[in-house]
Amino acid sequence: MAEDVPQFEWSAYEHEHFERSSEWFWIVGIIAVALAIASMILGNPLFGALILISAFLLAMFAVKKPNIVIYQLSAKGIRINNTFYPFRALNSFFVTHGDPRLDMIPKLLVSSSKPLMPLMSIPLDPDMDPDDVRDFMLQFLSEE
C-alpha cells in the first residue's frame, strides 16, 4: 500500500489567464462581423454563422477564469484531479526549469502511448525543485 502514497502533491491553475481589454473584444467582434458579412456576400451564410458562433465562444473562454487542478505523482503514476494515468500508459517525460526573467514556470511534460492523447504539460509548484521531480520520474519513465 505504500505505493499509493503520493511522493509529490501540489495544485496549480489549469492554464495561464490573461486579462483582455475591452478593445480586444471590440476588435474580435468587428473582425468576426466583417468576415461573416463577406462570407454571406460570397454566398456562404453557413460559414458566416460559424464565424459568429466561433467569435462568441472565443470571447466567452477569454473571460472564464481557470480552475485549480490538483496534481499527484506516486510510484504508480500521475493523478490529475480525479483522472489517473498509470506509468505503463505513458512513454516519456521531460522537466523544464522555466525562466523567472521571462516569467516562465517549470513544467513536467509527459507523452502518452495513446495515439489520441496529446502531450501533457503539467505546471510545477514554484516551491518544488524540478530536479527532484526529474529524479523521481527517471525511476519509471525515460527522459526525452
PDB file of C-alpha atoms in Angstrom:
ATOM      1  CA  MET A   1       0.000   0.000   0.000  1.00  0.00           C
ATOM      2  CA  ALA A   2       2.967   2.348   0.362  1.00  0.00           C
ATOM      3  CA  GLU A   3       2.999   2.672  -3.439  1.00  0.00           C
ATOM      4  CA  ASP A   4      -0.310   4.595  -3.394  1.00  0.00           C
ATOM      5  CA  VAL A   5       1.122   7.395  -1.255  1.00  0.00           C
ATOM      6  CA  PRO A   6       1.867  10.453  -3.421  1.00  0.00           C
ATOM      7  CA  GLN A   7       5.534  11.452  -3.421  1.00  0.00           C
ATOM      8  CA  PHE A   8       4.652  14.903  -4.744  1.00  0.00           C
ATOM      9  CA  GLU A   9       1.349  16.747  -4.448  1.00  0.00           C
ATOM     10  CA  TRP A  10       0.565  20.316  -5.459  1.00  0.00           C
ATOM     11  CA  SER A  11      -2.100  22.463  -7.038  1.00  0.00           C
ATOM     12  CA  ALA A  12      -1.952  24.935  -9.899  1.00  0.00           C
ATOM     13  CA  TYR A  13      -4.240  26.716 -12.322  1.00  0.00           C
ATOM     14  CA  GLU A  14      -5.256  24.632 -15.352  1.00  0.00           C
ATOM     15  CA  HIS A  15      -3.922  27.322 -17.705  1.00  0.00           C
ATOM     16  CA  GLU A  16      -2.432  30.783 -17.581  1.00  0.00           C
ATOM     17  CA  HIS A  17      -5.064  33.509 -17.651  1.00  0.00           C
ATOM     18  CA  PHE A  18      -4.556  36.838 -19.414  1.00  0.00           C
ATOM     19  CA  GLU A  19      -6.936  39.725 -18.766  1.00  0.00           C
ATOM     20  CA  ARG A  20      -8.353  41.068 -22.013  1.00  0.00           C
ATOM     21  CA  SER A  21      -9.158  44.729 -22.504  1.00  0.00           C
ATOM     22  CA  SER A  22     -12.449  45.956 -23.914  1.00  0.00           C
ATOM     23  CA  GLU A  23     -10.568  46.933 -27.095  1.00  0.00           C
ATOM     24  CA  TRP A  24      -9.648  43.257 -27.616  1.00  0.00           C
ATOM     25  CA  PHE A  25     -13.326  42.282 -27.525  1.00  0.00           C
ATOM     26  CA  TRP A  26     -14.241  45.092 -29.928  1.00  0.00           C
ATOM     27  CA  ILE A  27     -11.531  44.009 -32.364  1.00  0.00           C
ATOM     28  CA  VAL A  28     -12.646  40.365 -32.257  1.00  0.00           C
ATOM     29  CA  GLY A  29     -16.268  41.431 -32.762  1.00  0.00           C
ATOM     30  CA  ILE A  30     -15.542  43.766 -35.683  1.00  0.00           C
ATOM     31  CA  ILE A  31     -13.374  41.171 -37.452  1.00  0.00           C
ATOM     32  CA  ALA A  32     -15.981  38.448 -36.902  1.00  0.00           C
ATOM     33  CA  VAL A  33     -18.848  40.587 -38.227  1.00  0.00           C
ATOM     34  CA  ALA A  34     -16.781  41.705 -41.245  1.00  0.00           C
ATOM     35  CA  LEU A  35     -15.862  38.107 -42.101  1.00  0.00           C
ATOM     36  CA  ALA A  36     -19.454  36.947 -41.603  1.00  0.00           C
ATOM     37  CA  ILE A  37     -20.776  39.694 -43.914  1.00  0.00           C
ATOM     38  CA  ALA A  38     -18.103  38.847 -46.518  1.00  0.00           C
ATOM     39  CA  SER A  39     -18.983  35.157 -46.413  1.00  0.00           C
ATOM     40  CA  MET A  40     -22.701  35.954 -46.826  1.00  0.00           C
ATOM     41  CA  ILE A  41     -21.952  38.232 -49.797  1.00  0.00           C
ATOM     42  CA  LEU A  42     -19.924  35.402 -51.334  1.00  0.00           C
ATOM     43  CA  GLY A  43     -22.895  33.066 -50.920  1.00  0.00           C
ATOM     44  CA  ASN A  44     -21.834  31.060 -47.891  1.00  0.00           C
ATOM     45  CA  PRO A  45     -24.165  32.024 -44.992  1.00  0.00           C
ATOM     46  CA  LEU A  46     -23.400  28.846 -43.047  1.00  0.00           C
ATOM     47  CA  PHE A  47     -19.724  29.801 -42.834  1.00  0.00           C
ATOM     48  CA  GLY A  48     -20.748  33.305 -41.720  1.00  0.00           C
ATOM     49  CA  ALA A  49     -22.848  31.840 -38.907  1.00  0.00           C
ATOM     50  CA  LEU A  50     -19.932  29.587 -37.924  1.00  0.00           C
ATOM     51  CA  ILE A  51     -17.618  32.619 -37.713  1.00  0.00           C
ATOM     52  CA  LEU A  52     -20.053  34.496 -35.454  1.00  0.00           C
ATOM     53  CA  ILE A  53     -20.529  31.480 -33.159  1.00  0.00           C
ATOM     54  CA  SER A  54     -16.768  30.940 -33.002  1.00  0.00           C
ATOM     55  CA  ALA A  55     -16.126  34.589 -32.080  1.00  0.00           C
ATOM     56  CA  PHE A  56     -18.772  34.414 -29.361  1.00  0.00           C
ATOM     57  CA  LEU A  57     -17.221  31.251 -27.891  1.00  0.00           C
ATOM     58  CA  LEU A  58     -13.737  32.776 -28.078  1.00  0.00           C
ATOM     59  CA  ALA A  59     -14.956  35.772 -26.078  1.00  0.00           C
ATOM     60  CA  MET A  60     -16.649  33.504 -23.508  1.00  0.00           C
ATOM     61  CA  PHE A  61     -13.473  31.468 -22.971  1.00  0.00           C
ATOM     62  CA  ALA A  62     -11.371  34.645 -22.745  1.00  0.00           C
ATOM     63  CA  VAL A  63     -13.482  35.817 -19.786  1.00  0.00           C
ATOM     64  CA  LYS A  64     -13.539  32.471 -17.945  1.00  0.00           C
ATOM     65  CA  LYS A  65     -11.123  32.169 -15.032  1.00  0.00           C
ATOM     66  CA  PRO A  66      -9.057  28.949 -14.872  1.00  0.00           C
ATOM     67  CA  ASN A  67      -9.888  26.253 -12.312  1.00  0.00           C
ATOM     68  CA  ILE A  68      -7.414  24.994  -9.744  1.00  0.00           C
ATOM     69  CA  VAL A  69      -6.160  21.476 -10.520  1.00  0.00           C
ATOM     70  CA  ILE A  70      -4.615  19.069  -8.002  1.00  0.00           C
ATOM     71  CA  TYR A  71      -1.617  17.084  -9.249  1.00  0.00           C
ATOM     72  CA  GLN A  72      -0.089  13.997  -7.601  1.00  0.00           C
ATOM     73  CA  LEU A  73       2.940  11.905  -8.504  1.00  0.00           C
ATOM     74  CA  SER A  74       3.142   8.449  -6.944  1.00  0.00           C
ATOM     75  CA  ALA A  75       5.001   5.221  -7.664  1.00  0.00           C
ATOM     76  CA  LYS A  76       2.041   4.003  -9.724  1.00  0.00           C
ATOM     77  CA  GLY A  77       1.514   7.052 -11.933  1.00  0.00           C
ATOM     78  CA  ILE A  78       0.233  10.587 -12.254  1.00  0.00           C
ATOM     79  CA  ARG A  79      -3.126  11.795 -10.942  1.00  0.00           C
ATOM     80  CA  ILE A  80      -4.633  14.996 -12.301  1.00  0.00           C
ATOM     81  CA  ASN A  81      -7.719  15.804 -10.221  1.00  0.00           C
ATOM     82  CA  ASN A  82      -9.698  12.542 -10.444  1.00  0.00           C
ATOM     83  CA  THR A  83      -8.037  11.170 -13.587  1.00  0.00           C
ATOM     84  CA  PHE A  84      -5.235   8.645 -13.073  1.00  0.00           C
ATOM     85  CA  TYR A  85      -2.531   7.973 -15.685  1.00  0.00           C
ATOM     86  CA  PRO A  86      -0.513   4.831 -14.854  1.00  0.00           C
ATOM     87  CA  PHE A  87       3.142   4.839 -15.883  1.00  0.00           C
ATOM     88  CA  ARG A  88       2.557   1.821 -18.158  1.00  0.00           C
ATOM     89  CA  ALA A  89       0.327   4.043 -20.349  1.00  0.00           C
ATOM     90  CA  LEU A  90       2.977   6.783 -20.613  1.00  0.00           C
ATOM     91  CA  ASN A  91       6.044   6.876 -22.883  1.00  0.00           C
ATOM     92  CA  SER A  92       8.446   9.514 -21.672  1.00  0.00           C
ATOM     93  CA  PHE A  93       8.809  12.784 -19.812  1.00  0.00           C
ATOM     94  CA  PHE A  94      10.849  15.967 -19.692  1.00  0.00           C
ATOM     95  CA  VAL A  95      11.166  18.590 -16.948  1.00  0.00           C
ATOM     96  CA  THR A  96      11.671  22.216 -17.949  1.00  0.00           C
ATOM     97  CA  HIS A  97      13.261  24.518 -15.411  1.00  0.00           C
ATOM     98  CA  GLY A  98      11.495  27.663 -16.534  1.00  0.00           C
ATOM     99  CA  ASP A  99      12.990  31.132 -16.501  1.00  0.00           C
ATOM    100  CA  PRO A 100      11.945  33.739 -13.912  1.00  0.00           C
ATOM    101  CA  ARG A 101      13.261  36.550 -16.145  1.00  0.00           C
ATOM    102  CA  LEU A 102      10.755  35.541 -18.837  1.00  0.00           C
ATOM    103  CA  ASP A 103       8.026  34.741 -16.284  1.00  0.00           C
ATOM    104  CA  MET A 104       8.115  31.057 -17.278  1.00  0.00           C
ATOM    105  CA  ILE A 105       7.346  28.451 -14.624  1.00  0.00           C
ATOM    106  CA  PRO A 106       8.877  24.950 -14.503  1.00  0.00           C
ATOM    107  CA  LYS A 107       6.776  22.252 -16.168  1.00  0.00           C
ATOM    108  CA  LEU A 108       6.595  18.481 -16.345  1.00  0.00           C
ATOM    109  CA  LEU A 109       5.966  17.372 -19.936  1.00  0.00           C
ATOM    110  CA  VAL A 110       4.659  13.814 -20.321  1.00  0.00           C
ATOM    111  CA  SER A 111       3.956  11.950 -23.557  1.00  0.00           C
ATOM    112  CA  SER A 112       1.422   9.153 -23.689  1.00  0.00           C
ATOM    113  CA  SER A 113       1.365   5.909 -25.629  1.00  0.00           C
ATOM    114  CA  LYS A 114      -2.278   6.574 -26.550  1.00  0.00           C
ATOM    115  CA  PRO A 115      -2.489   7.939 -30.104  1.00  0.00           C
ATOM    116  CA  LEU A 116      -5.249  10.491 -29.420  1.00  0.00           C
ATOM    117  CA  MET A 117      -3.836  11.818 -26.148  1.00  0.00           C
ATOM    118  CA  PRO A 118      -1.692  14.927 -26.562  1.00  0.00           C
ATOM    119  CA  LEU A 119       1.452  15.847 -24.722  1.00  0.00           C
ATOM    120  CA  MET A 120       0.550  16.704 -21.126  1.00  0.00           C
ATOM    121  CA  SER A 121       2.046  19.947 -19.845  1.00  0.00           C
ATOM    122  CA  ILE A 122       1.881  19.991 -16.056  1.00  0.00           C
ATOM    123  CA  PRO A 123       2.932  23.224 -14.300  1.00  0.00           C
ATOM    124  CA  LEU A 124       5.103  22.565 -11.246  1.00  0.00           C
ATOM    125  CA  ASP A 125       4.743  24.359  -7.945  1.00  0.00           C
ATOM    126  CA  PRO A 126       7.302  27.206  -7.707  1.00  0.00           C
ATOM    127  CA  ASP A 127       8.445  25.802  -4.345  1.00  0.00           C
ATOM    128  CA  MET A 128       9.262  22.390  -5.868  1.00  0.00           C
ATOM    129  CA  ASP A 129      12.738  21.555  -7.111  1.00  0.00           C
ATOM    130  CA  PRO A 130      12.438  20.444 -10.767  1.00  0.00           C
ATOM    131  CA  ASP A 131      15.495  18.205 -10.300  1.00  0.00           C
ATOM    132  CA  ASP A 132      13.709  16.260  -7.535  1.00  0.00           C
ATOM    133  CA  VAL A 133      10.746  15.671  -9.843  1.00  0.00           C
ATOM    134  CA  ARG A 134      13.130  14.612 -12.634  1.00  0.00           C
ATOM    135  CA  ASP A 135      14.938  12.139 -10.352  1.00  0.00           C
ATOM    136  CA  PHE A 136      11.612  10.662  -9.244  1.00  0.00           C
ATOM    137  CA  MET A 137      10.284  10.310 -12.804  1.00  0.00           C
ATOM    138  CA  LEU A 138      13.507   8.657 -14.021  1.00  0.00           C
ATOM    139  CA  GLN A 139      12.624   5.655 -11.872  1.00  0.00           C
ATOM    140  CA  PHE A 140       9.571   4.942 -14.049  1.00  0.00           C
ATOM    141  CA  LEU A 141       9.924   6.600 -17.486  1.00  0.00           C
ATOM    142  CA  SER A 142      12.647   7.507 -19.930  1.00  0.00           C
ATOM    143  CA  GLU A 143      13.572  11.153 -20.387  1.00  0.00           C
ATOM    144  CA  GLU A 144      13.222  12.668 -23.853  1.00  0.00           C
TER     145      GLU A 144
END
